[in-house]
Short mmCIF file of C-alpha atoms in Angstrom, two decimals:
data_model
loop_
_atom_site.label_atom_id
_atom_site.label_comp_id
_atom_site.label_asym_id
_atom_site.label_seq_id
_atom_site.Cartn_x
_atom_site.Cartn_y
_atom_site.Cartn_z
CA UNK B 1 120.55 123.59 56.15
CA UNK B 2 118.77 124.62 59.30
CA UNK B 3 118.05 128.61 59.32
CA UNK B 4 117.37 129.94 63.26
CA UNK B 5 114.55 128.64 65.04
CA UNK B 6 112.46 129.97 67.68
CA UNK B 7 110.40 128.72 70.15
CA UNK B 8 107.24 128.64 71.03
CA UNK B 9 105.79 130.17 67.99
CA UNK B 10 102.78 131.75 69.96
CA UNK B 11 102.98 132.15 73.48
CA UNK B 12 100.03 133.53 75.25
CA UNK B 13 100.23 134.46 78.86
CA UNK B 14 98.56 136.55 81.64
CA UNK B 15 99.82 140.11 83.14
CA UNK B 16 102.28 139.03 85.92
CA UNK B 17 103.29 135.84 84.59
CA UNK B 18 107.03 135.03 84.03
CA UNK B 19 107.68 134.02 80.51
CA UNK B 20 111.05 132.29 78.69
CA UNK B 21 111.33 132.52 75.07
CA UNK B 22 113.97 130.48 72.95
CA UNK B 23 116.27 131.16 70.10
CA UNK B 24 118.59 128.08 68.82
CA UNK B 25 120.96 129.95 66.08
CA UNK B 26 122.34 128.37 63.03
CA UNK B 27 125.31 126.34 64.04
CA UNK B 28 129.02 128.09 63.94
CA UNK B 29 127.04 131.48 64.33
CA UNK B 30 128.98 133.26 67.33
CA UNK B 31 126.80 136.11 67.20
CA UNK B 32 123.49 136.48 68.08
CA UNK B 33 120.58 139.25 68.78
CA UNK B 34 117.50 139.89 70.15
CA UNK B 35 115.06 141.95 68.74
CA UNK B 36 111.22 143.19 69.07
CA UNK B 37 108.49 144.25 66.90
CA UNK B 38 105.33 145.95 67.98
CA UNK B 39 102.49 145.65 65.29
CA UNK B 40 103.18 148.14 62.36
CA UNK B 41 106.86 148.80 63.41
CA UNK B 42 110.15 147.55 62.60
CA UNK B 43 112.11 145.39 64.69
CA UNK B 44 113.35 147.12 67.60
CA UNK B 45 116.67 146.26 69.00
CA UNK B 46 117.11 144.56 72.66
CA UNK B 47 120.69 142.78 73.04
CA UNK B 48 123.61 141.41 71.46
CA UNK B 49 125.55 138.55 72.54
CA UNK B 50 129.21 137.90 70.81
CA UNK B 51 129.78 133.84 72.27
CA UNK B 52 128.72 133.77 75.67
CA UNK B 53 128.29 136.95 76.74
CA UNK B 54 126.53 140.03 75.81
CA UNK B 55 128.11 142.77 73.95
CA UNK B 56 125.38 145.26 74.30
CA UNK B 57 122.04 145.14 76.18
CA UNK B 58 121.05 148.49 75.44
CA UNK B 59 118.41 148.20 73.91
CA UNK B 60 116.53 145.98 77.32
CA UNK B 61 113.76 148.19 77.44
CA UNK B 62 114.03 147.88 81.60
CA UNK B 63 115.32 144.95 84.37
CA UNK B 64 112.20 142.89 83.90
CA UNK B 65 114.30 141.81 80.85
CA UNK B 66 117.06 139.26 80.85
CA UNK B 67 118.65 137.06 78.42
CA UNK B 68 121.27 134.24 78.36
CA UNK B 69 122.88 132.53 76.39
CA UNK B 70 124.89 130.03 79.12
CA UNK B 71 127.14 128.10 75.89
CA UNK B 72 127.76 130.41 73.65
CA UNK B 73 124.74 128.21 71.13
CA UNK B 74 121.43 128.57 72.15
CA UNK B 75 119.75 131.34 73.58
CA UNK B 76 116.89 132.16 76.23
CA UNK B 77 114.72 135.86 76.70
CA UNK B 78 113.37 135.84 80.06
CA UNK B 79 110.53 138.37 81.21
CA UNK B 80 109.25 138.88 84.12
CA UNK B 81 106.63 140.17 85.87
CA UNK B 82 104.87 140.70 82.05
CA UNK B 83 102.83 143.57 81.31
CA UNK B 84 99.98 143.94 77.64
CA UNK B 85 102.53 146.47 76.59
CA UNK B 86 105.25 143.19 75.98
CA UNK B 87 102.97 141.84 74.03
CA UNK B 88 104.92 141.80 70.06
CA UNK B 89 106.79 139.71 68.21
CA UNK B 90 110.18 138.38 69.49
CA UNK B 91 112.71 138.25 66.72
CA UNK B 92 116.18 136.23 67.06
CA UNK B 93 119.20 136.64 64.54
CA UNK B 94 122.26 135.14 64.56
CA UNK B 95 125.05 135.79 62.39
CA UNK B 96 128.96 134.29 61.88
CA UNK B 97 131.25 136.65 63.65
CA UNK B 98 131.06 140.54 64.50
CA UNK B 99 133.01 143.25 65.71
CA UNK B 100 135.00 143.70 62.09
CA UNK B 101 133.05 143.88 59.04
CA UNK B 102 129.69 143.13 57.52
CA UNK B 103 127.86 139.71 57.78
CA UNK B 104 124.39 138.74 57.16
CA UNK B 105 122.13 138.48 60.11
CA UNK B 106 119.91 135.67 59.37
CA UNK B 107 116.44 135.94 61.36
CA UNK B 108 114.37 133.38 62.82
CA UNK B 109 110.10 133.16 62.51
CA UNK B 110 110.01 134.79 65.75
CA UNK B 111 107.63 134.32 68.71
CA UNK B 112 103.75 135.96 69.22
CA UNK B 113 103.94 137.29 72.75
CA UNK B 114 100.23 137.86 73.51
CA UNK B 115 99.84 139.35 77.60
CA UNK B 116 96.56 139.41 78.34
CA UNK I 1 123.57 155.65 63.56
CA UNK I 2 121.94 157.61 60.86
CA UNK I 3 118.26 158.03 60.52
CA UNK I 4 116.71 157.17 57.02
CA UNK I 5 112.75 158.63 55.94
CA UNK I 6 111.68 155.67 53.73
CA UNK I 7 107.57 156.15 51.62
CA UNK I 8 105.56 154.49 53.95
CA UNK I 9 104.16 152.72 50.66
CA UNK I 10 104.29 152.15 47.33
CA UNK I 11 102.63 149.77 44.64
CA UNK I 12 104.21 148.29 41.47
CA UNK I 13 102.81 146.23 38.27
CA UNK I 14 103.98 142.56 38.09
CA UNK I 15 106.80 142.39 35.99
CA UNK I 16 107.96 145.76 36.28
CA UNK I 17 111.11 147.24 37.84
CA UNK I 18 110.07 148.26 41.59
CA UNK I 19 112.25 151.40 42.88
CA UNK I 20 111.95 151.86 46.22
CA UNK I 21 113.74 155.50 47.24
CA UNK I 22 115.59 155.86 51.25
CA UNK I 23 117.01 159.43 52.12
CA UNK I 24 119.77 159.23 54.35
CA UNK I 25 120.96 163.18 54.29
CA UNK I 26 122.87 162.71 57.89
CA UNK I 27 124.96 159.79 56.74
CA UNK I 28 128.45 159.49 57.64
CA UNK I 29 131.36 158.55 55.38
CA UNK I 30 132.23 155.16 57.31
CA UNK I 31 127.77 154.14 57.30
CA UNK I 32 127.11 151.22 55.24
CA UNK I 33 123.02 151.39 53.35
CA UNK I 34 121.85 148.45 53.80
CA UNK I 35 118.38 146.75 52.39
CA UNK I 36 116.28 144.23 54.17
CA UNK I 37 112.76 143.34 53.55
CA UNK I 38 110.16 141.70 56.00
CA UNK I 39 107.34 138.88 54.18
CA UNK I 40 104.32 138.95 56.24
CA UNK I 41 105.05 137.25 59.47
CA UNK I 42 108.24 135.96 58.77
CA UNK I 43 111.56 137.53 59.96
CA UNK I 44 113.16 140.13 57.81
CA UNK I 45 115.81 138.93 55.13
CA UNK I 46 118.87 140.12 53.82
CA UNK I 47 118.72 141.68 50.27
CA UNK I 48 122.02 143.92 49.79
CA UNK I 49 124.32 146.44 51.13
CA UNK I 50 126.82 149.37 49.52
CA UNK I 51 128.87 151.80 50.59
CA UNK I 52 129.59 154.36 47.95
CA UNK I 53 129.50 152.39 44.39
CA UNK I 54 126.31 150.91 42.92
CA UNK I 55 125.66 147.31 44.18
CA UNK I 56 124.00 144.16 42.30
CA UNK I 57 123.06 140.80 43.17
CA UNK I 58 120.76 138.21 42.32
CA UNK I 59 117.91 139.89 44.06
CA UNK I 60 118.21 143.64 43.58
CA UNK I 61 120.27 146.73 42.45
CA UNK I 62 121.41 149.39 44.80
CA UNK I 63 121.87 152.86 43.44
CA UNK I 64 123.62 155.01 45.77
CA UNK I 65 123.79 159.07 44.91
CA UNK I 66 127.26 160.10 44.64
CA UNK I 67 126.94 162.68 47.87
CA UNK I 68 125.46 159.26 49.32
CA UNK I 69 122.79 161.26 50.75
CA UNK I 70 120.11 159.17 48.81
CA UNK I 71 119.69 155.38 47.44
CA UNK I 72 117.40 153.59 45.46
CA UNK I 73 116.96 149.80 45.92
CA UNK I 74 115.38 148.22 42.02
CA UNK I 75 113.89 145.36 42.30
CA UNK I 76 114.26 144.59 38.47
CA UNK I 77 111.00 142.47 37.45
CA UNK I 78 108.66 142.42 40.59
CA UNK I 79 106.48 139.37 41.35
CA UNK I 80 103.67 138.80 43.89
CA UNK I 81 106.31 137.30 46.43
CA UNK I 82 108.25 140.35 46.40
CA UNK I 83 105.21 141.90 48.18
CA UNK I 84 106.55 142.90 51.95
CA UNK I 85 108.07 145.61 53.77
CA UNK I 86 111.18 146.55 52.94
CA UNK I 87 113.70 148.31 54.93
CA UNK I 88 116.93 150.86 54.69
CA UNK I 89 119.17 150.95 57.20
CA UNK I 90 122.35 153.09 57.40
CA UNK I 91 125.38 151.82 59.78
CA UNK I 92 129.09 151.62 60.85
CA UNK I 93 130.04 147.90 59.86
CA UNK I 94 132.14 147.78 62.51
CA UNK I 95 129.69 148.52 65.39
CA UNK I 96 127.94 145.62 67.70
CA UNK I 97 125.97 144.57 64.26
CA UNK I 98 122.91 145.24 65.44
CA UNK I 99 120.20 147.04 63.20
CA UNK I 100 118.29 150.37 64.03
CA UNK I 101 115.10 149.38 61.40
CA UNK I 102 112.71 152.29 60.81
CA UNK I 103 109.11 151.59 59.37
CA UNK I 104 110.04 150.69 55.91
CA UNK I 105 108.21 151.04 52.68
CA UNK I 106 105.46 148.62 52.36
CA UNK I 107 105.94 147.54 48.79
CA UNK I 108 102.80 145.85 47.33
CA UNK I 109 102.66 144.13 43.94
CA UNK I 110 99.98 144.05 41.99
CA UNK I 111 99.07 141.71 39.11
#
């Protein structure tokens, strides 16, 4: 079956610029997270959403950071106003239910921010 | 959520047993280990979890100390594909889910 996908794989943009990067989960996964990973790091984390909403957002680094995820299915990081220290690798997981237990995260290819 | 102190890297023979160590001395009694590992630019993967009793599965052994403030994840007969950086992460399963990842031990295997 389909794993998680993310889109674009590369996006390259300029300081400034206003950027939207897209996570489509596997289907039936309710929960779903954001994370970031600067070259030589591990993945940082961003936010969580459980459905529609989001659980935790504690890890947005600061308000030029948003995410959505409008139907409780697919997924959309927005930044704005981007600055070269964005620039890593956007990671999306999704996984089948939280809040009681373990269960797998399963992560997508992620996305190449590049801000030049 | 506990911190873990992972070898930044390590190298093992093709076809032997790869035993990568994680410390976890501040662990509490409700923190899960858990073991992911991260292929070059792909997203990290699942590879196995424990709390207290030694874990096995299809891809790896985990070997938990019995003060828990150690594991060992044994990758039994390593291959060139099990090259990658691999992870140990300690955490209450019933928190938001997410994962606190460290910088992992980048295991590489060598022919």
């Amino acid at each position: 079956g389909a794993g998680v996908s993310q889109t674009p794989s590369n996006k390259v943009t300029e300081k400034g610029k206003y950027v939207e990067l897209r996570c489509d989960p596997i289907s039936g996964h309710t929960a779903l997270y954001w994370y970031r990973q600067s070259l030589g790091q591990g993945p940082e984390f961003l936010i969580y959403f459980q459905g529609t909403g989001a659980a935790d957002d504690s890890g947005l680094p600061n308000d030029r950071f948003f995410a959505v995820r409008p139907e409780g299915s697919v997924s959309t990081l927005k930044i704005q106003r981007t600055e070269r220290g964005d620039s890593a690798v956007y990671l999306c997981a999704s996984s089948l239910m939280s809040g009681g237990g373990y269960n797998e995260q399963f992560f997508g290819p992620g996305t190449r921010l590049t801000v030049l | 959520d506990a911190k873990t102190t992972q070898p930044p890297s390590m190298d093992c023979a093709e076809g032997r047993a790869a035993n990568l160590p994680c410390n976890h001395s501040t662990i509490s009694g409700n923190e899960y280990v858990y073991w992911y590992r991260q292929i070059h630019s792909q997203g990290p993967q699942y590879i196995i979890h424990g709390l207290k009793n030694n874990e096995t599965n299809e891809m790896a052994s985990l070997i938990i100390t019995e003060d828990r403030k150690s594991s060992t994840l044994i990758l039994p007969h390593a291959t060139l594909r099990d090259t990658a950086v691999y992870y140990c992460i300690v955490r209450v399963a019933y928190t938001g889910n997410q994962f606190y990842f460290g910088t992992g031990t980048s295991l590489t295997v060598i022919p």
